[in-house]
């Protein structure tokens, strides 16, 4: 890997913080290798470490430890939340309807489609406005007495739109439905309290907050009716079977513990860098446009820009030659040639969608790096083919 | 004696991550940290390359093609994906699944879930030696059977099922064959083609790799096995299993697989020697001990013994300096005797007095000597306090004793 590469894909994943990694090591290679379900000391030591991570995470989001369920990541947490609530609701109350947005992460959307096509649930996919927001009136109209769950992500992974989740949660609760939010992108960028979100279920992931891949969590408020998704052991209070990924969970706990030491100042720093970068690119590159909202209604680290008349594939190629790592959208869909479903949902023509790039900022980002990106972008867009830079 | 306590003898539950594995994983946390699904920059490419290499290492152990390896978060997920994924995908072909009563809970609970949804499941009994009867299996297969799921090696008693024969029967009858190969993988030779295995669940943390990473082998040709994904979102792993790949975990799994394969022959010999030493040391010195499960078809590192006239919990408490279990870790919170032992026809008393010894890569001969001595001493101590043992020694048939109420 070229050491001088400028990494601007923090929304896809983040490097593991060295302090997090140090905390994990004893559970990777040291004596902390026991199976936490074992009653002997080797197991119980690991059990205590997992409990501690659970306490840390719970207190960070203002939850009870008993409301935290560790999973293998955000995707599993989303799947568990949606299918778990829908299946339980159909059995217990007859509610069989899900409300979600067209701009959700694929972990929610594909799961919703599975619920619809294979399991026979009804799903409403709400449209969004030109900045990616869902109007509260349309949420209110969509929810019925058959609605079991409303799932709306907190901060969008492609365009950074911060949804008014508490308002949406209230609408869900008024009609007796539960509210789930995928807060994977927001967790490292702003304080997150389940009471303020008013959410019944919240999806979180470690590898977006400088923790390791392979650990996520689902918050489920006490009393919410849901069925497990993985069967076969008594782990996670019989709600998530499988030997716990102890090292990753410990790393998750450490990453959460470190959050308050950097999150707020980093959010301010990144928001400034982001705004300067956007202004710079819009001024330097003819025709460039910002996708999604600006300012406080956007995730501090998120930029998404389109460059009419170009295509993102060749731009990414040119950026890569210049040592800049960016993406055209979600990493989870980057193997596909489909244009971004999120940008299409904003009403952008598909040609413009195919010219969009996502630059997501993070801990290693500096204004010098962004200056360089601007320079490279200007050259790439103004020339006809790939350029040496 | 130069041993450090506590001694770890619970390697069927989990294993210490091999230092060579940890070393291989380290760069993927803080240096090569890209998202393996990122196709637009070298951070993603390097991660993907590492995943590809690991997939090859993982596949080679069972003679599979790397494309047939679906990465999961662990064996429980693999088992769930196999059982539910097949049941849903082949619903129009049939609704019947065959498994065995001694399977891991991940299989049994997934099957119970399917029963709730209206599928039919046959739970085959096992013989006293822990093996299924192939004739009983043949008789259980109907034209509605879509899947047979029989574990390769049992997690409690280590017995190795006749996988090859089961595979042949399934192939002949046109039924898919899944095996939970968690305990067998990397420990004994297991080739998916020789054995006609269509799906196999494996996990890293039982072969000195990290926790949190497993895989499901899914055959791609002859026949091409299809599967309904259980985790949606992003279409990773050829659409079978979504979610950002745990790159360091996968790299660790790959390294662990490679080491297991390289060292399998010599390690098998060493483990069998230690296991025999342990068994003979205990059985030569203590009467009324019974090995559970056949010794003939068994994982090299596993021993499961019942000690008559001794209470299992007290024995475990007395052996606190040795990390042991009486059965599966996944059910160790419960006080019920092992359902596996009960399925072998072991009575409640003996089932309650069993110990599972899991000898592993880092177990030394000195540790085995130490354990033999400690077990002999502890069992003798407990039996000295046992009136039952005294009566039995006097020749009283305990079954005929009339106990006075008090």
JSON list of N, CA, C and O in Angstrom, two decimals, chain B residues 231-252:
[
{"chain": "B", "resi": 231, "resn": "UNK", "atom": "N", "xyz": [-28.87, -13.16, 5.69]},
{"chain": "B", "resi": 231, "resn": "UNK", "atom": "CA", "xyz": [-28.48, -11.80, 6.09]},
{"chain": "B", "resi": 231, "resn": "UNK", "atom": "C", "xyz": [-28.37, -10.97, 4.82]},
{"chain": "B", "resi": 231, "resn": "UNK", "atom": "O", "xyz": [-27.54, -11.24, 3.96]},
{"chain": "B", "resi": 232, "resn": "UNK", "atom": "N", "xyz": [-29.26, -9.99, 4.69]},
{"chain": "B", "resi": 232, "resn": "UNK", "atom": "CA", "xyz": [-29.34, -9.23, 3.46]},
{"chain": "B", "resi": 232, "resn": "UNK", "atom": "C", "xyz": [-28.68, -7.88, 3.61]},
{"chain": "B", "resi": 232, "resn": "UNK", "atom": "O", "xyz": [-28.64, -7.31, 4.69]},
{"chain": "B", "resi": 233, "resn": "UNK", "atom": "N", "xyz": [-28.19, -7.35, 2.48]},
{"chain": "B", "resi": 233, "resn": "UNK", "atom": "CA", "xyz": [-27.73, -5.98, 2.53]},
{"chain": "B", "resi": 233, "resn": "UNK", "atom": "C", "xyz": [-26.34, -5.77, 1.98]},
{"chain": "B", "resi": 233, "resn": "UNK", "atom": "O", "xyz": [-25.38, -5.76, 2.72]},
{"chain": "B", "resi": 234, "resn": "UNK", "atom": "N", "xyz": [-26.24, -5.54, 0.67]},
{"chain": "B", "resi": 234, "resn": "UNK", "atom": "CA", "xyz": [-24.94, -5.22, 0.11]},
{"chain": "B", "resi": 234, "resn": "UNK", "atom": "C", "xyz": [-24.46, -6.30, -0.82]},
{"chain": "B", "resi": 234, "resn": "UNK", "atom": "O", "xyz": [-23.66, -6.06, -1.71]},
{"chain": "B", "resi": 235, "resn": "UNK", "atom": "N", "xyz": [-24.96, -7.51, -0.63]},
{"chain": "B", "resi": 235, "resn": "UNK", "atom": "CA", "xyz": [-24.63, -8.59, -1.56]},
{"chain": "B", "resi": 235, "resn": "UNK", "atom": "C", "xyz": [-23.21, -9.07, -1.48]},
{"chain": "B", "resi": 235, "resn": "UNK", "atom": "O", "xyz": [-22.64, -9.55, -2.46]},
{"chain": "B", "resi": 236, "resn": "UNK", "atom": "N", "xyz": [-22.55, -8.95, -0.31]},
{"chain": "B", "resi": 236, "resn": "UNK", "atom": "CA", "xyz": [-21.22, -9.53, -0.15]},
{"chain": "B", "resi": 236, "resn": "UNK", "atom": "C", "xyz": [-21.33, -11.04, -0.25]},
{"chain": "B", "resi": 236, "resn": "UNK", "atom": "O", "xyz": [-22.40, -11.62, -0.17]},
{"chain": "B", "resi": 237, "resn": "UNK", "atom": "N", "xyz": [-20.16, -11.69, -0.39]},
{"chain": "B", "resi": 237, "resn": "UNK", "atom": "CA", "xyz": [-20.11, -13.16, -0.41]},
{"chain": "B", "resi": 237, "resn": "UNK", "atom": "C", "xyz": [-21.10, -13.75, -1.42]},
{"chain": "B", "resi": 237, "resn": "UNK", "atom": "O", "xyz": [-21.91, -14.59, -1.10]},
{"chain": "B", "resi": 238, "resn": "UNK", "atom": "N", "xyz": [-20.99, -13.26, -2.63]},
{"chain": "B", "resi": 238, "resn": "UNK", "atom": "CA", "xyz": [-21.79, -13.73, -3.76]},
{"chain": "B", "resi": 238, "resn": "UNK", "atom": "C", "xyz": [-23.28, -13.71, -3.45]},
{"chain": "B", "resi": 238, "resn": "UNK", "atom": "O", "xyz": [-24.06, -14.52, -3.97]},
{"chain": "B", "resi": 239, "resn": "UNK", "atom": "N", "xyz": [-23.68, -12.78, -2.62]},
{"chain": "B", "resi": 239, "resn": "UNK", "atom": "CA", "xyz": [-25.09, -12.63, -2.31]},
{"chain": "B", "resi": 239, "resn": "UNK", "atom": "C", "xyz": [-25.59, -13.58, -1.24]},
{"chain": "B", "resi": 239, "resn": "UNK", "atom": "O", "xyz": [-26.73, -13.48, -0.80]},
{"chain": "B", "resi": 240, "resn": "UNK", "atom": "N", "xyz": [-24.75, -14.50, -0.79]},
{"chain": "B", "resi": 240, "resn": "UNK", "atom": "CA", "xyz": [-25.18, -15.46, 0.23]},
{"chain": "B", "resi": 240, "resn": "UNK", "atom": "C", "xyz": [-25.15, -14.87, 1.63]},
{"chain": "B", "resi": 240, "resn": "UNK", "atom": "O", "xyz": [-25.81, -15.33, 2.53]},
{"chain": "B", "resi": 241, "resn": "UNK", "atom": "N", "xyz": [-24.28, -13.83, 1.83]},
{"chain": "B", "resi": 241, "resn": "UNK", "atom": "CA", "xyz": [-24.11, -13.34, 3.20]},
{"chain": "B", "resi": 241, "resn": "UNK", "atom": "C", "xyz": [-23.56, -11.92, 3.16]},
{"chain": "B", "resi": 241, "resn": "UNK", "atom": "O", "xyz": [-22.40, -11.72, 2.82]},
{"chain": "B", "resi": 242, "resn": "UNK", "atom": "N", "xyz": [-24.40, -10.97, 3.53]},
{"chain": "B", "resi": 242, "resn": "UNK", "atom": "CA", "xyz": [-24.00, -9.57, 3.48]},
{"chain": "B", "resi": 242, "resn": "UNK", "atom": "C", "xyz": [-23.31, -9.14, 4.76]},
{"chain": "B", "resi": 242, "resn": "UNK", "atom": "O", "xyz": [-23.43, -9.79, 5.79]},
{"chain": "B", "resi": 243, "resn": "UNK", "atom": "N", "xyz": [-22.64, -8.00, 4.68]},
{"chain": "B", "resi": 243, "resn": "UNK", "atom": "CA", "xyz": [-21.97, -7.44, 5.85]},
{"chain": "B", "resi": 243, "resn": "UNK", "atom": "C", "xyz": [-20.50, -7.19, 5.54]},
{"chain": "B", "resi": 243, "resn": "UNK", "atom": "O", "xyz": [-19.87, -7.98, 4.84]},
{"chain": "B", "resi": 244, "resn": "UNK", "atom": "N", "xyz": [-19.96, -6.08, 6.07]},
{"chain": "B", "resi": 244, "resn": "UNK", "atom": "CA", "xyz": [-18.55, -5.77, 5.85]},
{"chain": "B", "resi": 244, "resn": "UNK", "atom": "C", "xyz": [-17.69, -6.92, 6.34]},
{"chain": "B", "resi": 244, "resn": "UNK", "atom": "O", "xyz": [-17.90, -7.45, 7.43]},
{"chain": "B", "resi": 245, "resn": "UNK", "atom": "N", "xyz": [-16.73, -7.32, 5.52]},
{"chain": "B", "resi": 245, "resn": "UNK", "atom": "CA", "xyz": [-15.90, -8.47, 5.88]},
{"chain": "B", "resi": 245, "resn": "UNK", "atom": "C", "xyz": [-14.95, -8.12, 7.02]},
{"chain": "B", "resi": 245, "resn": "UNK", "atom": "O", "xyz": [-14.35, -7.05, 7.04]},
{"chain": "B", "resi": 246, "resn": "UNK", "atom": "N", "xyz": [-14.85, -9.03, 7.96]},
{"chain": "B", "resi": 246, "resn": "UNK", "atom": "CA", "xyz": [-13.95, -8.90, 9.10]},
{"chain": "B", "resi": 246, "resn": "UNK", "atom": "C", "xyz": [-12.57, -9.32, 8.62]},
{"chain": "B", "resi": 246, "resn": "UNK", "atom": "O", "xyz": [-12.13, -10.45, 8.81]},
{"chain": "B", "resi": 247, "resn": "UNK", "atom": "N", "xyz": [-11.87, -8.37, 7.99]},
{"chain": "B", "resi": 247, "resn": "UNK", "atom": "CA", "xyz": [-10.62, -8.71, 7.29]},
{"chain": "B", "resi": 247, "resn": "UNK", "atom": "C", "xyz": [-9.56, -9.33, 8.22]},
{"chain": "B", "resi": 247, "resn": "UNK", "atom": "O", "xyz": [-9.03, -10.40, 7.91]},
{"chain": "B", "resi": 248, "resn": "UNK", "atom": "N", "xyz": [-9.24, -8.71, 9.37]},
{"chain": "B", "resi": 248, "resn": "UNK", "atom": "CA", "xyz": [-8.23, -9.35, 10.22]},
{"chain": "B", "resi": 248, "resn": "UNK", "atom": "C", "xyz": [-8.66, -10.76, 10.64]},
{"chain": "B", "resi": 248, "resn": "UNK", "atom": "O", "xyz": [-7.84, -11.67, 10.69]},
{"chain": "B", "resi": 249, "resn": "UNK", "atom": "N", "xyz": [-9.93, -10.91, 10.95]},
{"chain": "B", "resi": 249, "resn": "UNK", "atom": "CA", "xyz": [-10.43, -12.22, 11.35]},
{"chain": "B", "resi": 249, "resn": "UNK", "atom": "C", "xyz": [-10.27, -13.25, 10.24]},
{"chain": "B", "resi": 249, "resn": "UNK", "atom": "O", "xyz": [-9.87, -14.39, 10.47]},
{"chain": "B", "resi": 250, "resn": "UNK", "atom": "N", "xyz": [-10.56, -12.84, 9.01]},
{"chain": "B", "resi": 250, "resn": "UNK", "atom": "CA", "xyz": [-10.46, -13.75, 7.88]},
{"chain": "B", "resi": 250, "resn": "UNK", "atom": "C", "xyz": [-9.00, -14.12, 7.63]},
{"chain": "B", "resi": 250, "resn": "UNK", "atom": "O", "xyz": [-8.68, -15.30, 7.39]},
{"chain": "B", "resi": 251, "resn": "UNK", "atom": "N", "xyz": [-8.12, -13.12, 7.72]},
{"chain": "B", "resi": 251, "resn": "UNK", "atom": "CA", "xyz": [-6.70, -13.40, 7.55]},
{"chain": "B", "resi": 251, "resn": "UNK", "atom": "C", "xyz": [-6.22, -14.39, 8.62]},
{"chain": "B", "resi": 251, "resn": "UNK", "atom": "O", "xyz": [-5.48, -15.34, 8.33]},
{"chain": "B", "resi": 252, "resn": "UNK", "atom": "N", "xyz": [-6.70, -14.18, 9.85]},
{"chain": "B", "resi": 252, "resn": "UNK", "atom": "CA", "xyz": [-6.34, -15.09, 10.94]},
{"chain": "B", "resi": 252, "resn": "UNK", "atom": "C", "xyz": [-6.87, -16.51, 10.69]},
{"chain": "B", "resi": 252, "resn": "UNK", "atom": "O", "xyz": [-6.17, -17.49, 10.93]}
]
